[in-house]
Short mmCIF file of C-alpha atoms in Angstrom, two decimals:
data_model
loop_
_atom_site.label_atom_id
_atom_site.label_comp_id
_atom_site.label_asym_id
_atom_site.label_seq_id
_atom_site.Cartn_x
_atom_site.Cartn_y
_atom_site.Cartn_z
CA MET A 742 0.00 0.00 0.00
CA PRO A 743 1.52 3.36 -0.97
CA ASP A 744 2.28 5.80 1.82
CA PRO A 745 -0.44 8.51 1.72
CA SER A 746 2.17 11.14 2.48
CA ALA A 747 4.22 10.29 -0.60
CA ALA A 748 3.93 13.03 -3.20
CA VAL A 749 3.66 12.39 -6.91
CA ALA A 750 2.80 14.70 -9.76
CA ALA A 751 -0.66 16.23 -9.38
CA PRO A 752 -3.06 16.24 -12.31
CA ALA A 753 -2.99 19.64 -13.98
CA GLY A 754 -5.54 22.04 -12.57
CA SER A 755 -6.89 19.56 -10.04
CA GLY A 756 -6.21 21.55 -6.89
CA PRO A 757 -4.31 24.45 -5.35
CA GLU A 758 -1.14 25.50 -7.08
CA ARG A 759 2.07 24.07 -5.65
CA GLY A 760 3.58 26.61 -3.30
CA ASP A 761 0.16 27.61 -2.01
CA PRO A 762 0.20 27.07 1.80
CA ALA A 763 -3.11 25.25 1.48
CA HIS A 764 -1.73 22.65 -0.96
CA ARG A 765 -1.91 18.98 -0.01
CA ALA A 766 0.57 16.73 -1.78
CA SER A 767 -0.79 14.47 -4.49
CA LEU A 768 -1.09 10.76 -3.81
CA ASP A 769 -0.50 7.49 -5.65
CA TYR A 770 -3.67 5.37 -5.51
CA PRO A 771 -3.46 1.56 -5.79
CA ALA A 772 -5.81 -0.11 -8.28
CA ILE A 773 -7.34 -2.52 -5.75
CA PRO A 774 -10.88 -3.32 -4.58
CA VAL A 775 -11.93 -1.63 -1.35
CA ASP A 776 -11.70 -4.90 0.61
CA GLY A 777 -8.07 -4.97 -0.51
CA LEU A 778 -7.45 -2.26 2.11
CA LEU A 779 -8.42 -4.79 4.77
CA ARG A 780 -6.51 -7.66 3.14
CA ASP A 781 -3.38 -5.49 3.09
CA ALA A 782 -3.85 -4.42 6.73
CA ALA A 783 -4.29 -8.04 7.83
CA ARG A 784 -1.08 -8.98 6.04
CA ARG A 785 0.94 -6.12 7.50
CA TRP A 786 -0.52 -5.91 11.02
CA PRO A 787 -2.40 -9.19 11.69
CA ASP A 788 -2.42 -8.93 15.49
CA ARG A 789 -3.06 -5.21 15.83
CA ILE A 790 -6.53 -4.28 17.14
CA ALA A 791 -8.63 -3.03 14.26
CA ILE A 792 -11.93 -2.38 16.07
CA GLN A 793 -12.84 -2.21 19.74
CA ASP A 794 -16.49 -2.03 20.80
CA GLY A 795 -16.90 -2.38 24.55
CA ALA A 796 -15.38 -5.71 25.49
CA THR A 797 -15.24 -6.85 21.85
CA ARG A 798 -11.83 -6.59 20.21
CA LEU A 799 -11.12 -7.62 16.64
CA SER A 800 -7.63 -7.75 15.18
CA PHE A 801 -7.08 -6.98 11.51
CA ALA A 802 -6.66 -10.72 10.94
CA ASP A 803 -9.99 -11.38 12.71
CA LEU A 804 -11.77 -8.75 10.64
CA ASP A 805 -10.30 -10.11 7.43
CA ALA A 806 -11.40 -13.63 8.32
CA THR A 807 -14.90 -12.32 9.01
CA ALA A 808 -14.96 -10.71 5.57
CA ASP A 809 -14.02 -14.07 4.03
CA ARG A 810 -16.88 -15.83 5.84
CA VAL A 811 -19.39 -13.20 4.81
CA ALA A 812 -18.19 -13.30 1.20
CA ALA A 813 -18.71 -17.05 1.08
CA ALA A 814 -22.14 -16.84 2.72
CA ILE A 815 -23.27 -14.02 0.43
CA THR A 816 -22.16 -15.96 -2.64
CA ARG A 817 -24.15 -19.01 -1.52
CA ARG A 818 -27.27 -16.95 -0.86
CA VAL A 819 -27.42 -14.53 -3.81
CA GLY A 820 -24.64 -15.49 -6.21
CA GLY A 821 -23.04 -12.58 -7.98
CA PRO A 822 -21.12 -10.60 -8.93
CA GLY A 823 -23.06 -7.36 -9.09
CA ARG A 824 -26.03 -8.34 -6.90
CA ARG A 825 -27.15 -5.66 -4.46
CA CYS A 826 -27.14 -6.43 -0.75
CA ALA A 827 -28.70 -3.93 1.66
CA ILE A 828 -26.89 -3.46 4.97
CA THR A 829 -27.75 -1.27 7.94
CA THR A 830 -24.85 1.03 8.78
CA VAL A 831 -25.00 0.41 12.52
CA LEU A 832 -21.88 1.46 14.45
CA SER A 833 -20.70 -2.09 15.13
CA PRO A 834 -17.88 -4.44 14.15
CA LEU A 835 -20.60 -6.55 12.51
CA PHE A 836 -21.15 -3.87 9.90
CA ALA A 837 -17.42 -3.58 9.13
CA GLY A 838 -16.98 -7.30 8.54
CA ALA A 839 -20.16 -7.58 6.49
CA PHE A 840 -19.39 -4.54 4.33
CA TYR A 841 -15.97 -5.89 3.34
CA GLY A 842 -17.49 -9.33 2.85
CA ILE A 843 -20.07 -7.99 0.38
CA ALA A 844 -17.29 -6.23 -1.52
CA ARG A 845 -15.14 -9.37 -1.49
CA SER A 846 -18.00 -11.41 -2.95
CA GLY A 847 -18.07 -9.04 -5.92
CA ASN A 848 -21.47 -7.69 -4.97
CA VAL A 849 -22.71 -4.19 -4.12
CA ALA A 850 -23.40 -2.92 -0.61
CA VAL A 851 -26.52 -0.75 -0.33
CA SER A 852 -26.10 1.38 2.78
CA VAL A 853 -29.26 1.79 4.87
CA ASN A 854 -29.31 4.31 7.71
CA PRO A 855 -30.73 2.57 10.82
CA LEU A 856 -31.78 5.95 12.24
CA HIS A 857 -34.41 6.42 9.55
CA ARG A 858 -38.06 5.48 9.97
CA PRO A 859 -38.90 1.90 8.92
CA ALA A 860 -41.00 3.14 5.99
CA ALA A 861 -38.05 5.21 4.73
CA MET A 862 -35.72 2.24 5.02
CA VAL A 863 -38.19 0.06 3.12
CA GLY A 864 -38.33 2.69 0.38
CA THR A 865 -34.54 2.77 0.08
CA ILE A 866 -34.26 -1.00 -0.04
CA ALA A 867 -37.05 -1.35 -2.60
CA ALA A 868 -35.59 1.37 -4.84
CA SER A 869 -32.17 -0.29 -4.77
CA GLY A 870 -33.37 -3.69 -5.97
CA ALA A 871 -31.50 -5.42 -3.13
CA ALA A 872 -31.56 -9.23 -3.08
CA LEU A 873 -31.36 -9.45 0.72
CA VAL A 874 -31.12 -7.23 3.80
CA LEU A 875 -28.42 -7.60 6.46
CA ALA A 876 -29.60 -5.90 9.65
CA ASP A 877 -28.58 -5.44 13.26
CA PRO A 878 -31.00 -6.82 15.90
CA ALA A 879 -32.70 -3.50 16.71
CA THR A 880 -33.32 -2.61 13.06
CA LEU A 881 -34.36 -6.18 12.31
CA ALA A 882 -37.10 -5.88 14.93
CA ARG A 883 -38.30 -2.60 13.40
CA LEU A 884 -38.32 -4.00 9.86
CA SER A 885 -39.85 -7.40 10.62
CA PRO A 886 -43.48 -6.13 10.59
CA LEU A 887 -42.81 -4.94 7.03
CA ALA A 888 -41.08 -8.14 5.91
CA ASP A 889 -43.71 -8.81 3.22
CA ARG A 890 -42.45 -5.69 1.39
CA LEU A 891 -38.79 -6.66 1.64
CA PRO A 892 -36.32 -9.23 0.32
CA PRO A 893 -35.13 -11.81 2.88
CA LEU A 894 -34.07 -10.28 6.21
CA VAL A 895 -30.83 -11.75 7.57
CA PRO A 896 -29.31 -10.95 10.98
CA LEU A 897 -25.83 -9.49 10.60
CA ALA A 898 -24.52 -11.82 13.30
CA GLU A 899 -25.73 -14.86 11.32
CA LEU A 900 -23.26 -14.17 8.49
CA THR A 901 -20.38 -12.79 10.53
CA ALA A 902 -20.18 -15.58 13.13
CA PRO A 903 -17.54 -18.31 12.60
CA ALA A 904 -20.31 -20.91 12.28
CA ALA A 905 -21.67 -19.07 9.26
CA ASP A 906 -19.20 -20.87 7.01
CA PRO A 907 -18.83 -24.50 8.10
CA VAL A 908 -16.38 -25.34 5.34
CA GLY A 909 -14.11 -22.53 6.49
CA GLY A 910 -12.80 -19.56 4.55
CA GLN A 911 -13.86 -18.60 1.05
CA ALA A 912 -15.86 -21.45 -0.51
CA THR A 913 -14.97 -20.44 -4.04
CA PRO A 914 -12.39 -18.02 -5.40
CA PRO A 915 -13.75 -14.46 -5.32
CA PRO A 916 -14.79 -13.07 -8.67
CA PRO A 917 -12.44 -10.60 -10.32
CA VAL A 918 -13.36 -7.04 -9.33
CA GLY A 919 -12.11 -4.03 -11.22
CA PRO A 920 -11.40 -0.63 -9.64
CA ASP A 921 -14.24 0.91 -11.65
CA ASP A 922 -16.83 -1.67 -10.66
CA VAL A 923 -19.51 -0.38 -8.30
CA ALA A 924 -18.82 -1.22 -4.64
CA CYS A 925 -21.53 0.73 -2.89
CA LEU A 926 -24.93 2.25 -3.58
CA HIS A 927 -25.53 5.09 -1.15
CA TYR A 928 -28.66 7.21 -0.99
CA THR A 929 -28.31 10.91 -0.21
CA SER A 930 -30.01 12.28 2.89
CA GLY A 931 -32.80 13.95 0.93
CA THR A 932 -32.81 17.04 3.17
CA THR A 933 -33.41 19.31 0.18
CA GLY A 934 -35.33 16.94 -2.07
CA GLU A 935 -35.93 13.26 -2.78
CA PRO A 936 -32.94 11.00 -1.97
CA LYS A 937 -30.75 10.07 -4.94
CA GLY A 938 -28.96 6.76 -5.36
CA VAL A 939 -25.20 7.40 -5.68
CA LEU A 940 -22.97 4.79 -7.31
CA LEU A 941 -19.53 4.63 -5.71
CA THR A 942 -16.82 2.48 -7.24
CA HIS A 943 -14.01 0.58 -5.54
CA ARG A 944 -11.64 3.24 -6.88
CA ASN A 945 -13.75 6.04 -5.36
CA LEU A 946 -13.64 4.48 -1.90
CA VAL A 947 -9.94 3.56 -2.00
CA VAL A 948 -9.03 7.05 -3.21
CA ASN A 949 -11.04 8.74 -0.48
CA ALA A 950 -9.53 6.47 2.16
CA LEU A 951 -6.02 7.60 1.25
CA GLN A 952 -7.11 11.23 0.96
CA THR A 953 -8.61 11.05 4.44
CA VAL A 954 -5.54 9.37 5.93
CA GLN A 955 -3.42 12.24 4.67
CA ALA A 956 -5.79 15.05 5.66
CA HIS A 957 -6.47 13.66 9.15
CA HIS A 958 -2.84 12.67 9.81
CA LEU A 959 -3.73 9.03 10.54
CA ASP A 960 -1.09 6.35 11.04
CA THR A 961 -0.53 3.06 12.85
CA ALA A 962 -0.25 4.88 16.19
CA SER A 963 -3.69 6.47 15.77
CA VAL A 964 -6.75 5.49 17.78
CA THR A 965 -9.93 6.91 16.29
CA PHE A 966 -12.86 7.50 18.65
CA ASN A 967 -16.15 7.24 16.74
CA GLY A 968 -18.76 9.17 18.71
CA LEU A 969 -21.13 8.98 15.76
CA PRO A 970 -24.74 7.82 15.30
CA ALA A 971 -23.89 5.31 12.54
CA TYR A 972 -20.89 3.91 10.69
CA HIS A 973 -19.54 6.04 7.89
CA LEU A 974 -17.44 4.41 5.16
CA MET A 975 -14.97 7.29 5.20
CA HIS A 976 -14.06 6.62 8.85
CA LEU A 977 -14.02 2.85 8.41
CA ASN A 978 -11.89 2.73 5.26
CA ALA A 979 -9.44 5.45 6.32
CA ALA A 980 -8.68 3.78 9.65
CA VAL A 981 -8.19 0.38 7.99
CA CYS A 982 -6.00 1.96 5.31
CA ALA A 983 -3.77 3.57 7.98
CA GLY A 984 -3.64 0.53 10.26
CA ALA A 985 -5.29 2.59 13.01
CA THR A 986 -7.43 1.20 15.82
CA GLN A 987 -11.09 2.24 15.84
CA HIS A 988 -12.93 2.64 19.14
CA LEU A 989 -16.70 2.61 18.65
CA TYR A 990 -18.72 4.66 21.11
CA GLY A 991 -21.86 5.87 19.37
CA ALA A 992 -23.72 9.17 19.41
CA PRO A 993 -26.97 7.66 20.81
CA ALA A 994 -25.17 7.47 24.15
CA LEU A 995 -24.24 11.15 23.91
CA ARG A 996 -27.68 12.71 24.21
CA GLY A 997 -27.40 15.75 26.43
CA ALA A 998 -24.36 17.66 27.61
CA ALA A 999 -23.51 15.15 30.34
CA GLY A 1000 -23.26 12.39 27.73
CA VAL A 1001 -20.92 14.47 25.59
CA THR A 1002 -18.55 15.21 28.47
CA GLU A 1003 -18.57 11.53 29.39
CA SER A 1004 -17.59 10.65 25.81
CA VAL A 1005 -14.51 12.90 26.12
CA ARG A 1006 -13.54 11.11 29.34
CA GLU A 1007 -14.01 7.77 27.58
CA ALA A 1008 -11.82 8.94 24.69
CA GLU A 1009 -9.08 9.67 27.20
CA ARG A 1010 -9.53 6.30 28.91
CA VAL A 1011 -8.97 4.42 25.65
CA GLY A 1012 -6.06 6.63 24.56
CA ALA A 1013 -7.87 8.07 21.53
CA THR A 1014 -5.86 10.37 19.27
CA HIS A 1015 -8.71 11.43 16.94
CA TYR A 1016 -12.12 12.32 18.39
CA TYR A 1017 -14.89 12.12 15.75
CA THR A 1018 -18.31 13.58 16.52
CA LEU A 1019 -21.07 15.88 15.24
CA PRO A 1020 -21.05 19.69 15.31
CA VAL A 1021 -24.25 19.81 17.36
CA LEU A 1022 -22.59 17.70 20.07
CA LEU A 1023 -19.49 19.90 20.09
CA ALA A 1024 -21.81 22.89 20.58
CA MET A 1025 -23.30 21.14 23.62
CA LEU A 1026 -19.82 20.47 24.96
CA ALA A 1027 -18.73 24.09 24.53
CA ALA A 1028 -21.79 25.30 26.45
CA ASP A 1029 -21.55 22.74 29.25
CA GLU A 1030 -20.64 24.03 32.70
CA GLY A 1031 -18.53 20.92 33.23
CA LEU A 1032 -16.14 21.81 30.41
CA ASP A 1033 -13.72 23.58 32.73
CA ARG A 1034 -13.11 20.31 34.56
CA LEU A 1035 -12.30 18.36 31.37
CA ARG A 1036 -8.77 17.80 30.10
CA VAL A 1037 -7.31 15.73 27.28
CA THR A 1038 -3.80 14.37 26.89
CA SER A 1039 -3.95 11.67 24.21
CA VAL A 1040 -6.48 13.38 21.91
CA ARG A 1041 -4.63 15.33 19.20
CA GLY A 1042 -7.70 16.79 17.50
CA MET A 1043 -11.50 16.91 17.38
CA TYR A 1044 -13.07 16.36 13.96
CA CYS A 1045 -16.62 16.83 12.75
CA GLY A 1046 -18.77 17.27 9.65
CA GLY A 1047 -22.27 16.89 8.31
CA SER A 1048 -23.45 20.36 9.36
CA ALA A 1049 -21.89 23.71 10.23
CA LEU A 1050 -19.59 24.07 13.25
CA PRO A 1051 -19.95 27.64 14.59
CA ALA A 1052 -16.60 29.43 14.80
CA PRO A 1053 -17.13 30.44 18.48
CA VAL A 1054 -17.65 26.78 19.40
CA ALA A 1055 -14.46 25.68 17.64
CA ARG A 1056 -12.50 28.54 19.19
CA ARG A 1057 -13.82 27.85 22.70
CA LEU A 1058 -12.97 24.15 22.60
CA SER A 1059 -9.64 24.63 20.85
CA ASP A 1060 -8.54 27.24 23.39
CA HIS A 1061 -9.67 25.09 26.30
CA PHE A 1062 -8.15 21.78 25.21
CA GLY A 1063 -5.14 23.21 23.36
CA ILE A 1064 -5.81 21.07 20.28
CA PRO A 1065 -7.28 21.74 16.81
CA VAL A 1066 -11.07 21.50 16.57
CA VAL A 1067 -11.81 21.28 12.88
CA GLN A 1068 -14.61 20.55 10.47
CA GLY A 1069 -14.70 19.05 7.02
CA PHE A 1070 -16.93 19.16 4.00
CA GLY A 1071 -18.11 16.51 1.64
CA LEU A 1072 -21.12 14.82 0.12
CA ALA A 1073 -22.28 11.37 -0.84
CA GLU A 1074 -21.34 12.00 -4.46
CA ALA A 1075 -17.69 12.44 -3.42
CA SER A 1076 -17.30 9.29 -1.31
CA SER A 1077 -17.61 11.62 0.80
CA MET A 1078 -14.73 13.91 1.90
CA THR A 1079 -13.55 16.77 -0.31
CA HIS A 1080 -12.25 19.27 2.29
CA LEU A 1081 -10.87 19.38 5.81
CA ASP A 1082 -9.62 22.31 7.83
CA ARG A 1083 -5.89 21.86 8.38
CA PRO A 1084 -5.15 20.59 11.90
CA ASP A 1085 -1.74 22.29 11.76
CA ARG A 1086 -3.14 25.70 10.74
CA PRO A 1087 -6.90 25.77 11.34
CA ARG A 1088 -9.14 28.70 10.47
CA PHE A 1089 -12.24 28.86 12.62
CA GLY A 1090 -15.41 28.92 10.54
CA SER A 1091 -13.73 27.31 7.54
CA VAL A 1092 -14.11 23.73 6.33
CA GLY A 1093 -10.52 23.91 5.18
CA VAL A 1094 -8.72 23.17 1.97
CA PRO A 1095 -9.30 20.52 -0.71
CA ALA A 1096 -8.16 16.95 -0.24
CA ALA A 1097 -5.27 15.70 -2.35
CA ASP A 1098 -5.93 15.85 -6.10
CA THR A 1099 -9.25 17.64 -5.50
CA GLY A 1100 -10.23 20.84 -7.26
CA CYS A 1101 -12.66 23.39 -5.89
CA ARG A 1102 -14.10 26.60 -7.31
CA VAL A 1103 -17.07 28.90 -6.80
CA VAL A 1104 -19.33 29.94 -9.70
CA ASP A 1105 -22.05 32.53 -10.09
CA VAL A 1106 -25.38 30.88 -9.29
CA THR A 1107 -26.98 32.31 -12.43
CA THR A 1108 -24.28 32.77 -15.09
CA ARG A 1109 -22.10 29.83 -13.93
CA VAL A 1110 -19.01 31.98 -14.48
CA PRO A 1111 -16.14 31.14 -12.05
CA LEU A 1112 -15.75 33.77 -9.33
CA GLY A 1113 -12.68 35.20 -7.65
CA ALA A 1114 -11.42 34.90 -4.09
CA GLY A 1115 -13.95 36.07 -1.51
CA GLU A 1116 -16.91 36.11 -3.90
CA VAL A 1117 -19.99 34.09 -2.94
CA GLY A 1118 -21.48 31.51 -5.30
CA GLU A 1119 -22.18 27.82 -5.77
CA ILE A 1120 -19.37 25.44 -4.83
CA GLN A 1121 -18.12 23.03 -7.48
CA VAL A 1122 -15.64 20.19 -6.89
CA ARG A 1123 -13.81 17.63 -9.00
CA GLY A 1124 -11.44 14.78 -8.26
CA PRO A 1125 -10.92 11.02 -8.42
CA GLN A 1126 -13.33 10.42 -5.50
CA LEU A 1127 -16.34 11.66 -7.52
CA MET A 1128 -19.07 9.07 -8.06
CA ALA A 1129 -19.62 7.02 -11.18
CA GLY A 1130 -23.12 8.54 -11.45
CA TYR A 1131 -26.62 8.20 -10.09
CA VAL A 1132 -28.50 4.94 -10.09
CA ASP A 1133 -31.05 6.35 -12.55
CA GLY A 1134 -28.27 6.93 -15.09
CA ALA A 1135 -28.07 10.68 -14.59
CA SER A 1136 -24.75 12.43 -14.13
CA ALA A 1137 -24.21 15.85 -12.59
CA VAL A 1138 -20.56 16.08 -13.67
CA ASP A 1139 -19.85 18.46 -16.56
CA ALA A 1140 -17.48 17.90 -19.48
CA ASP A 1141 -14.54 19.28 -17.48
CA GLY A 1142 -15.20 17.06 -14.49
CA TRP A 1143 -16.86 19.67 -12.23
CA PHE A 1144 -19.69 18.62 -9.94
CA SER A 1145 -22.12 21.27 -8.67
CA THR A 1146 -22.65 20.61 -4.97
CA GLY A 1147 -25.75 22.71 -4.35
CA ASP A 1148 -23.87 24.49 -1.55
CA VAL A 1149 -23.11 28.20 -1.49
CA GLY A 1150 -19.75 29.42 -0.24
CA ARG A 1151 -16.61 31.45 -0.80
CA ILE A 1152 -12.89 30.65 -1.05
CA ASP A 1153 -10.28 32.89 0.54
CA PRO A 1154 -7.01 33.80 -1.24
CA GLU A 1155 -5.21 30.81 0.32
CA GLY A 1156 -7.76 28.23 -0.77
CA TYR A 1157 -9.74 27.81 2.46
CA LEU A 1158 -13.44 27.17 1.83
CA TYR A 1159 -16.17 28.85 3.86
CA LEU A 1160 -19.73 27.55 3.60
CA VAL A 1161 -22.56 30.05 3.46
CA ASP A 1162 -25.65 27.88 3.01
CA ARG A 1163 -27.43 25.34 0.86
CA LEU A 1164 -28.43 26.74 -2.53
CA LYS A 1165 -31.99 25.58 -1.93
CA ASP A 1166 -32.08 27.26 1.49
CA VAL A 1167 -30.98 30.73 0.40
CA PHE A 1168 -33.71 33.03 -0.90
CA LYS A 1169 -34.16 36.51 -2.30
CA ARG A 1170 -35.74 39.39 -0.46
CA ASP A 1171 -36.13 42.52 -2.54
CA ASN A 1172 -33.74 40.88 -5.05
CA GLU A 1173 -31.02 40.49 -2.40
CA LEU A 1174 -29.72 37.01 -1.50
CA VAL A 1175 -30.44 36.04 2.13
CA SER A 1176 -28.64 33.14 3.83
CA PRO A 1177 -30.49 31.60 6.83
CA SER A 1178 -27.19 30.26 8.20
CA GLU A 1179 -25.68 33.74 8.39
CA LEU A 1180 -28.71 34.98 10.32
CA GLU A 1181 -28.52 31.99 12.68
CA GLN A 1182 -24.91 32.83 13.45
CA VAL A 1183 -25.93 36.33 14.56
CA LEU A 1184 -28.90 35.08 16.61
CA GLY A 1185 -26.66 32.51 18.27
CA THR A 1186 -24.40 35.19 19.74
CA HIS A 1187 -27.19 36.42 22.03
CA PRO A 1188 -26.75 34.89 25.52
CA ALA A 1189 -30.44 33.99 25.79
CA VAL A 1190 -30.34 31.78 22.65
CA ARG A 1191 -29.39 28.14 23.09
CA ASP A 1192 -30.37 27.07 19.56
CA CYS A 1193 -32.14 28.63 16.60
CA ALA A 1194 -33.26 28.19 13.02
CA VAL A 1195 -34.23 30.62 10.28
CA VAL A 1196 -36.42 29.86 7.27
CA ASP A 1197 -38.05 31.93 4.56
CA ARG A 1198 -41.75 32.74 4.49
CA PRO A 1199 -43.47 33.91 1.29
CA ASP A 1200 -44.36 37.59 1.31
CA PRO A 1201 -46.42 39.43 -1.33
CA LEU A 1202 -44.38 42.61 -1.01
CA HIS A 1203 -40.80 41.43 -0.52
CA GLY A 1204 -40.95 38.03 -2.26
CA ALA A 1205 -39.82 36.25 0.91
CA VAL A 1206 -38.87 37.28 4.44
CA PRO A 1207 -36.86 35.53 7.17
CA VAL A 1208 -38.58 34.17 10.27
CA ALA A 1209 -36.91 32.49 13.23
CA LEU A 1210 -37.43 29.71 15.73
CA LEU A 1211 -35.66 30.27 19.03
CA VAL A 1212 -34.73 27.80 21.75
CA LEU A 1213 -34.06 29.93 24.82
CA ASP A 1214 -31.51 29.35 27.53
CA GLY A 1215 -32.93 28.16 30.83
CA SER A 1216 -32.04 31.44 32.50
CA ALA A 1217 -33.83 33.58 29.90
CA GLY A 1218 -36.86 34.30 32.11
CA PRO A 1219 -40.57 33.36 31.99
CA ASP A 1220 -41.77 36.03 29.53
CA HIS A 1221 -40.69 34.33 26.32
CA ASP A 1222 -42.35 36.85 24.02
CA GLU A 1223 -40.45 39.69 25.64
CA VAL A 1224 -37.15 37.79 25.44
CA ALA A 1225 -37.80 36.88 21.80
CA ALA A 1226 -38.49 40.53 20.96
CA THR A 1227 -35.24 41.52 22.66
CA VAL A 1228 -33.34 38.88 20.71
CA LEU A 1229 -34.83 40.08 17.40
CA ALA A 1230 -33.94 43.69 18.15
CA TYR A 1231 -30.39 42.61 19.04
CA ALA A 1232 -29.95 40.54 15.85
CA ASN A 1233 -31.58 43.03 13.49
CA GLY A 1234 -29.34 45.77 14.78
CA ARG A 1235 -26.41 43.69 13.47
CA LEU A 1236 -27.92 42.73 10.11
CA ALA A 1237 -28.30 44.51 6.80
CA PRO A 1238 -31.80 45.85 6.13
CA PHE A 1239 -32.64 43.10 3.64
CA GLN A 1240 -31.54 40.46 6.17
CA ARG A 1241 -33.68 41.63 9.06
CA ILE A 1242 -35.85 38.96 10.65
CA VAL A 1243 -39.53 39.86 10.73
CA ALA A 1244 -40.83 37.38 13.31
CA ALA A 1245 -39.81 34.77 15.85
CA ARG A 1246 -41.43 31.96 17.76
CA VAL A 1247 -40.05 30.30 20.88
CA VAL A 1248 -39.93 26.50 20.66
CA ASP A 1249 -38.65 23.67 22.83
CA ALA A 1250 -36.29 22.31 20.17
CA VAL A 1251 -35.22 22.85 16.57
CA PRO A 1252 -36.02 19.81 14.40
CA ARG A 1253 -32.84 18.31 12.99
CA THR A 1254 -31.78 15.33 10.90
CA PRO A 1255 -29.82 12.49 12.56
CA VAL A 1256 -26.52 14.23 11.67
CA GLY A 1257 -27.57 17.54 13.16
CA LYS A 1258 -28.67 19.44 10.06
CA ILE A 1259 -31.65 21.75 10.49
CA ALA A 1260 -34.71 20.22 8.81
CA ARG A 1261 -35.64 23.41 6.96
CA ARG A 1262 -38.07 21.73 4.60
CA VAL A 1263 -40.10 20.54 7.59
CA LEU A 1264 -39.94 23.99 9.17
CA ARG A 1265 -41.28 25.66 6.02
CA GLU A 1266 -44.22 23.28 6.00
CA THR A 1267 -45.08 23.60 9.67
CA TYR A 1268 -44.18 27.20 10.61
CA ASP A 1269 -47.18 28.98 12.17
CA GLU A 1270 -47.59 32.75 12.26
CA PRO A 1271 -45.99 33.85 15.58
CA GLU A 1272 -47.13 36.75 17.67
CA THR A 1273 -43.62 38.08 18.32
CA THR A 1274 -42.74 40.35 15.39
CA GLU A 1275 -40.07 42.93 14.80
CA GLN A 1276 -41.80 44.55 11.82
CA SER A 1277 -45.08 44.14 9.97
CA ARG A 1278 -45.42 42.18 6.73
CA ARG A 1279 -46.75 45.44 5.23
CA ASP A 1280 -43.35 47.15 5.59
CA ALA A 1281 -41.96 48.99 2.60
CA PRO A 1282 -39.13 47.27 0.68
CA CYS A 1283 -35.82 47.31 2.54
CA SER A 1284 -33.29 49.93 1.55
CA PRO A 1285 -29.78 50.70 2.78
#
């Protein structure tokens, strides 16, 4: 396996110019199937612990043997190659062994998020054309009442246990798998529309594993702490590629600030070097009164992604722990990482610089003309980790290899990317572009606001106007309408006229997706006219 830090010639125009301080050296990517990462790790470090989950410890040799058993069992059940096998991405060693086993059998893993509602999971599985479903016990119980709408349901433990393959090892030689064969079918979250089936090849996943190893500074001495709600292929493949040990903890145990602080203590107990979590949980940690009593010694950095990490949160935690607290950016169509803030020179509020061999630019949302440094537009990316296409045959990659992400952002002169919002979330008021995320950042600086969300509401005079949902701090006082009015006056005094929020409603919680993203589509559908208003809907158009 090539060393991810070894530099080779970068493809022309694929990323920052050499000499740019944001540049990440190009990499040499092996033409192997994704399960080859595990086979190589088992050969090089057979006895090293690959995954620890409570009292369960699997060496790389153990995990590789599990993949062999699963490959044999899958072949007996569905044949192949190219058959689709749905698998719930539960944060468990069972998922890791089964995923590599599906790949080794020459078939395609269809990732199914166990946090979704059963009906949504059934829809994903049906759309994929999966021949069987491998599920953890909890998800199996939830799906069983709908079994008549599904292919055969198989417990993950049934295929990963040693008894699953009585003849031992791989029953037949694995089919030849090419780097450009599809390894995984992953459905997007669907937060801004219907989920799309993304086809990821073996090459895509291997490339992104090496890119992540380099960007996250992973090596054989690393211990990654996965405080995440489900398994993500980026974390799995990168750790295996680097020969790092993965400690599985799980975000469901982190609900509430006390759970987050306990996860940090657990990371210290296991000697974690890389602490992976969600931005919303880091925000809880930064606001927790117990933070001052927390210290880390083994943890070299805190990493997150999936939604925005507020700069004040990153700064607070970084200053307290004395380590980088960074966020990344990516999407299903890019396997998924395209950017990560540099741990050695982080910039709070930025998602960092492109991964190795990855290009990034910003284009005008209307004319599609590339924009200069600091200008705001839609983010486009290109690189070897980009998908093979969508399952319906569509491709969103243009003739020059650029993929339009649907995200709005800007790039500073040194190549650091700053996200502004989702393209489908921004709206125009009096022909001026308004970003809900920018307004949320201002609202969040008021001491009475614990959480907030901003969405657009149609308006006959302005086109659309921003309205807010506020979750107040416990010490805010009993008169919520008065506090909300104070918060609006505070925020609007710091916003441009066209950005000013016209109304707010106090709520107990902001609805979010399992990875912490604000469910804006739900908010637009359910927002009721609040009584707390800063200005009437009959106001004249905003002017400077």
